[in-house]
Short mmCIF file of C-alpha atoms in Angstrom, two decimals:
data_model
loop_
_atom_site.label_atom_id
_atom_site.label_comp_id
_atom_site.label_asym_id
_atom_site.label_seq_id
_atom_site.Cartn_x
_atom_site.Cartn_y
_atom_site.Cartn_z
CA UNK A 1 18.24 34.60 -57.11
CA UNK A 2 16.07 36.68 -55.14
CA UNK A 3 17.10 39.51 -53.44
CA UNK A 4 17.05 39.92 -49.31
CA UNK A 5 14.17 42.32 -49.68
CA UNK A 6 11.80 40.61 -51.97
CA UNK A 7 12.34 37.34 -49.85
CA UNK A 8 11.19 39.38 -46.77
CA UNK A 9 7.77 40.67 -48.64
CA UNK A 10 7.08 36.68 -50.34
CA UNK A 11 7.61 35.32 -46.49
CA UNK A 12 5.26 37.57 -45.08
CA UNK A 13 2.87 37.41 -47.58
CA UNK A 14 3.15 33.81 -47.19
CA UNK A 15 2.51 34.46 -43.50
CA UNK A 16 -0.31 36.13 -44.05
CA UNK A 17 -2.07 33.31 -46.22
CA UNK A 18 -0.88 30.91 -43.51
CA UNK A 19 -2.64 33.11 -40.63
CA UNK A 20 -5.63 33.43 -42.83
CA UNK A 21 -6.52 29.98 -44.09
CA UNK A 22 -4.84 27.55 -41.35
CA UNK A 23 -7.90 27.27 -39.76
CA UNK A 24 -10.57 24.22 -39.72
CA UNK A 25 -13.16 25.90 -40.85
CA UNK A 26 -11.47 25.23 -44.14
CA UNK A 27 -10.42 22.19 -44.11
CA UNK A 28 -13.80 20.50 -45.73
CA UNK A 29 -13.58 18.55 -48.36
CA UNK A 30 -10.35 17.56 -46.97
CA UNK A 31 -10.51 13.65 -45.77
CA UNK A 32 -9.03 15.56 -42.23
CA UNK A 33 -12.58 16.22 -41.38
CA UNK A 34 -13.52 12.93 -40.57
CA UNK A 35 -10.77 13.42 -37.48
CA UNK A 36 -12.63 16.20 -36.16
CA UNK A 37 -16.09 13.96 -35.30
CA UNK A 38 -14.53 11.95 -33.31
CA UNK A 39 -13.12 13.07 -29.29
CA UNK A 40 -11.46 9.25 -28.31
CA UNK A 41 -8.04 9.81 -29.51
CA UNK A 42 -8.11 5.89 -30.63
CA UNK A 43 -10.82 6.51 -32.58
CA UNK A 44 -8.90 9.60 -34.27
CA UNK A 45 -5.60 7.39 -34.89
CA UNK A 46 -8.00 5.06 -36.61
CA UNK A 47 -10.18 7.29 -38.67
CA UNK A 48 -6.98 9.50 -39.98
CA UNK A 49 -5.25 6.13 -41.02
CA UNK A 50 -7.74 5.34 -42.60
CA UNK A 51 -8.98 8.30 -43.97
CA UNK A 52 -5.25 8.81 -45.49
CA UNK A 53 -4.97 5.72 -46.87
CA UNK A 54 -8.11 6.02 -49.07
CA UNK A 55 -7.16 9.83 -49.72
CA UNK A 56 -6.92 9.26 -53.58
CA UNK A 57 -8.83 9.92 -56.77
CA UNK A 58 -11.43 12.92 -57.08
CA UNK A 59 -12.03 14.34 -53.60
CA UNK A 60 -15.76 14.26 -54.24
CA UNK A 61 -15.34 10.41 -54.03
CA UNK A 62 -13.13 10.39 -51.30
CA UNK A 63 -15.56 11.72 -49.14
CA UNK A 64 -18.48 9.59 -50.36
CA UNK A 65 -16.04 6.40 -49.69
CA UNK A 66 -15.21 7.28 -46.21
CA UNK A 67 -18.43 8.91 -45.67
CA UNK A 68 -19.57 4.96 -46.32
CA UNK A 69 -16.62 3.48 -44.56
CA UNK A 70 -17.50 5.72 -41.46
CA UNK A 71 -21.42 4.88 -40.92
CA UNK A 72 -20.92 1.17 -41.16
CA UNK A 73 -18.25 1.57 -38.19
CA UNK A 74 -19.86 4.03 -35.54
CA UNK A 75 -17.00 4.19 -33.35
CA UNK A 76 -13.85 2.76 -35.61
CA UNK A 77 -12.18 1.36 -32.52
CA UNK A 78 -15.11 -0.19 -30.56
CA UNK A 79 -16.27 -1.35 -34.25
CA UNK A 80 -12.68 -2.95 -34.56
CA UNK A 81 -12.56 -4.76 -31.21
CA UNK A 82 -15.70 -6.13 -31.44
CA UNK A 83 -15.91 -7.86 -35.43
CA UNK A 84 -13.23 -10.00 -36.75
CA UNK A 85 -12.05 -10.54 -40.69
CA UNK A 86 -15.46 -12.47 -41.69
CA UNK A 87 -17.94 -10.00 -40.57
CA UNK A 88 -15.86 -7.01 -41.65
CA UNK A 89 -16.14 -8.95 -44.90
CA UNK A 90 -19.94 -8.95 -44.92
CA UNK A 91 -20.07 -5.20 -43.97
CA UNK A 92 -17.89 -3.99 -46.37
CA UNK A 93 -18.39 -6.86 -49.52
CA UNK A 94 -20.23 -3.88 -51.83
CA UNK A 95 -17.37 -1.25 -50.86
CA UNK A 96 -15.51 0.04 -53.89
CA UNK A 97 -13.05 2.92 -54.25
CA UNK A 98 -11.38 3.44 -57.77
CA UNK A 99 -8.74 0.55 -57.31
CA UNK A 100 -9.74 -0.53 -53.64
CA UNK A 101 -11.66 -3.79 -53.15
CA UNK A 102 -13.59 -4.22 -49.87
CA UNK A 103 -11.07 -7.29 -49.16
CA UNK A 104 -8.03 -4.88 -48.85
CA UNK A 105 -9.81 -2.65 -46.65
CA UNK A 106 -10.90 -5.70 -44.30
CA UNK A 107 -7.41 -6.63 -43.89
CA UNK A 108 -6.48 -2.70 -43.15
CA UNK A 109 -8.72 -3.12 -40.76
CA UNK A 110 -7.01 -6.65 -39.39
CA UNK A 111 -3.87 -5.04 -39.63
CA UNK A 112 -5.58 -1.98 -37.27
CA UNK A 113 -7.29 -4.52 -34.94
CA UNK A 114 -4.07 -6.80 -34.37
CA UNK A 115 -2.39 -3.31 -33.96
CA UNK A 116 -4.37 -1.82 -31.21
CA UNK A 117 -4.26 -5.49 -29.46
CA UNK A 118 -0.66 -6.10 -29.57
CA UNK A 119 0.41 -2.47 -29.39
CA UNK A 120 -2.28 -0.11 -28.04
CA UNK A 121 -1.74 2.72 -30.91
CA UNK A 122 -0.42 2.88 -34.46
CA UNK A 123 2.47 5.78 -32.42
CA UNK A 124 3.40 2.52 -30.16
CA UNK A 125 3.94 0.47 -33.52
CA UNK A 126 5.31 3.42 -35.15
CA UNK A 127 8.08 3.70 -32.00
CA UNK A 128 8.39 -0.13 -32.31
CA UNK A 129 10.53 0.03 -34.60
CA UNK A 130 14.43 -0.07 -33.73
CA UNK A 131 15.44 4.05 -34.43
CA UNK A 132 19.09 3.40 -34.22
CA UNK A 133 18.77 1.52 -37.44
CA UNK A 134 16.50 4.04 -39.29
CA UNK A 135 18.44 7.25 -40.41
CA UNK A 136 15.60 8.83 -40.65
CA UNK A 137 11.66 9.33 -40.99
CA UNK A 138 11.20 7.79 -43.95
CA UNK A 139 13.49 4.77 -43.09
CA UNK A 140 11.25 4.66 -40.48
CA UNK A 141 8.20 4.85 -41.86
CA UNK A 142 9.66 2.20 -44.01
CA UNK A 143 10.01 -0.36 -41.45
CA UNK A 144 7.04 0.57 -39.53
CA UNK A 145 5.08 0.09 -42.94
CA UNK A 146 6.68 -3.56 -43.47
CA UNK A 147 5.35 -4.48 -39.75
CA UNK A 148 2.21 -2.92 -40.16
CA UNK A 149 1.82 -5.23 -43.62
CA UNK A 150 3.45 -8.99 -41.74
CA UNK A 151 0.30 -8.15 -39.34
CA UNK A 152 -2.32 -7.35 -41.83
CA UNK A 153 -1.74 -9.60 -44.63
CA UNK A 154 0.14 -12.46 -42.36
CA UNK A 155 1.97 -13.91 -45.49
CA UNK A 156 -1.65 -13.52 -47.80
CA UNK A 157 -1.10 -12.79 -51.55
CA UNK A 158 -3.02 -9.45 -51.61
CA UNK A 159 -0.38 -7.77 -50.02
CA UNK A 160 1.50 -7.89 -53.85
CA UNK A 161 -0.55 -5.34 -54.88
CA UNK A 162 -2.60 -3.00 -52.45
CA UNK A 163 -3.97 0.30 -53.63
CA UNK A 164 -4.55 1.18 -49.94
CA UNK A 165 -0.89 1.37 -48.28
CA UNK A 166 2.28 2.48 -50.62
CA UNK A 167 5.50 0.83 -50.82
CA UNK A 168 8.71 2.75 -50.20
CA UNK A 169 10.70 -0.37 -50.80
CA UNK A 170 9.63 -0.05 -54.34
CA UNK A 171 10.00 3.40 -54.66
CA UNK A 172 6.23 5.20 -53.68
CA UNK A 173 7.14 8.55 -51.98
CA UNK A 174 4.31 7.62 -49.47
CA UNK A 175 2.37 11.12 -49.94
CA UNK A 176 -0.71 9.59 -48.28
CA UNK A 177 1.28 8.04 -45.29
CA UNK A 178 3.53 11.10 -44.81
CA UNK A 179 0.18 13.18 -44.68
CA UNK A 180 -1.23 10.81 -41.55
CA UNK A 181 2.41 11.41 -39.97
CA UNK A 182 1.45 15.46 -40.41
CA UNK A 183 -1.99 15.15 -39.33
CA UNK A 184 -0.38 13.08 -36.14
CA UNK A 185 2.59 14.86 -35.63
CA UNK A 186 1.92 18.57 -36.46
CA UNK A 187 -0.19 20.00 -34.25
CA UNK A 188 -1.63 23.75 -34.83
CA UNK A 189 -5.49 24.59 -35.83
CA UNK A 190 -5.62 22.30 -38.53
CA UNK A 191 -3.55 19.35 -37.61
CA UNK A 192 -4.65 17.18 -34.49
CA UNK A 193 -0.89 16.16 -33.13
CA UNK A 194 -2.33 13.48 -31.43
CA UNK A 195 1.40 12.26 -31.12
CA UNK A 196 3.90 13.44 -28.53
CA UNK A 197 7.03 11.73 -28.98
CA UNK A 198 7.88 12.74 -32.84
CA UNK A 199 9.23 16.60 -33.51
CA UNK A 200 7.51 17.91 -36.64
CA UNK A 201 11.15 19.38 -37.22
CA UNK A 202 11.73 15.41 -38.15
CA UNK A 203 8.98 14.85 -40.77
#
């Protein structure tokens, strides 16, 4: 065990990094930079999921995939509102990602476009879900994950295996996912906290 003293000196140090590098201009190559192109906060819900969701594998690839993703779309939610599951299909029928197919991110993207009909925001979905029965974030996230999935994949058999959204059921500890909540929740000069109604005390 430390002692009282050297804990003061590591937290301050600490500090100091914090103060130094917390600061956008370096985030890049960070998949957060995408966030920062866009000013329409449905846009940024969009383009974080997104960008979170694909956030695996060699970061120099992660940036060339949503670099692709992002030029096709324009503006992700006017692109969304305005295509449906067969011309997403034609758009994105050469898109490849490591494991990702461009079928499972056309039915992220139904899952987005149903979302922003029936809800207006992936926070509305997110504080959909019935809190007194969640004991926490996670459980949460859990249940807001298995709606999010019934409106993507409506029943479909590519929602057995899907490289693009984890499964906490099955025991994924939904590092991707939890790093959208951040990006959402926390809100400082890196993170966006485009959402007001969850305490980054809770994540």
């Amino acid at each position: 065990m430390i002692s009282h003293k050297t804990a003061l000196r590591l937290k301050e140090h600490f500090e100091n990094l914090y103060q130094t590098y917390n600061h956008r201009k370096y985030v890049s190559p960070d998949p957060l930079q995408f966030v920062y192109e866009y000013d329409n906060s449905k846009d940024r819900e969009i383009v974080a999921f997104i960008s979170s969701c694909i956030a695996y594998g060699r970061v120099q690839q992660i940036i060339k995939s949503l670099s692709s993703v992002f030029s096709i779309m324009g503006s992700p939610y006017e692109y969304l509102m305005n295509t449906n599951v067969l011309s997403n299909q034609t758009d994105f029928k050469s898109f490849k990602h490591r494991f990702t197919t461009g079928i499972e991110l056309v039915y992220l993207f139904h899952g987005l476009r149903e979302t922003f009909q029936n809800y207006g925001s992936l926070q509305s979905l997110f504080l959909s879900v019935p809190h007194k029965k969640a004991s926490g974030v996670t459980e949460i996230l859990t249940l807001a994950l298995e709606r999010f999935r019934n409106i993507a994949y409506q029943g479909k058999d590519i929602h057995r295996y899907n490289s693009l959204l984890s499964d906490p059921k099955k025991g994924s500890a939904c590092k991707r996912l939890f790093m959208f909540l951040r990006w959402m929740v926390r809100k400082d000069n890196v993170d966006i906290g485009l959402w007001n109604k969850l305490s980054p005390s809770q994540l």
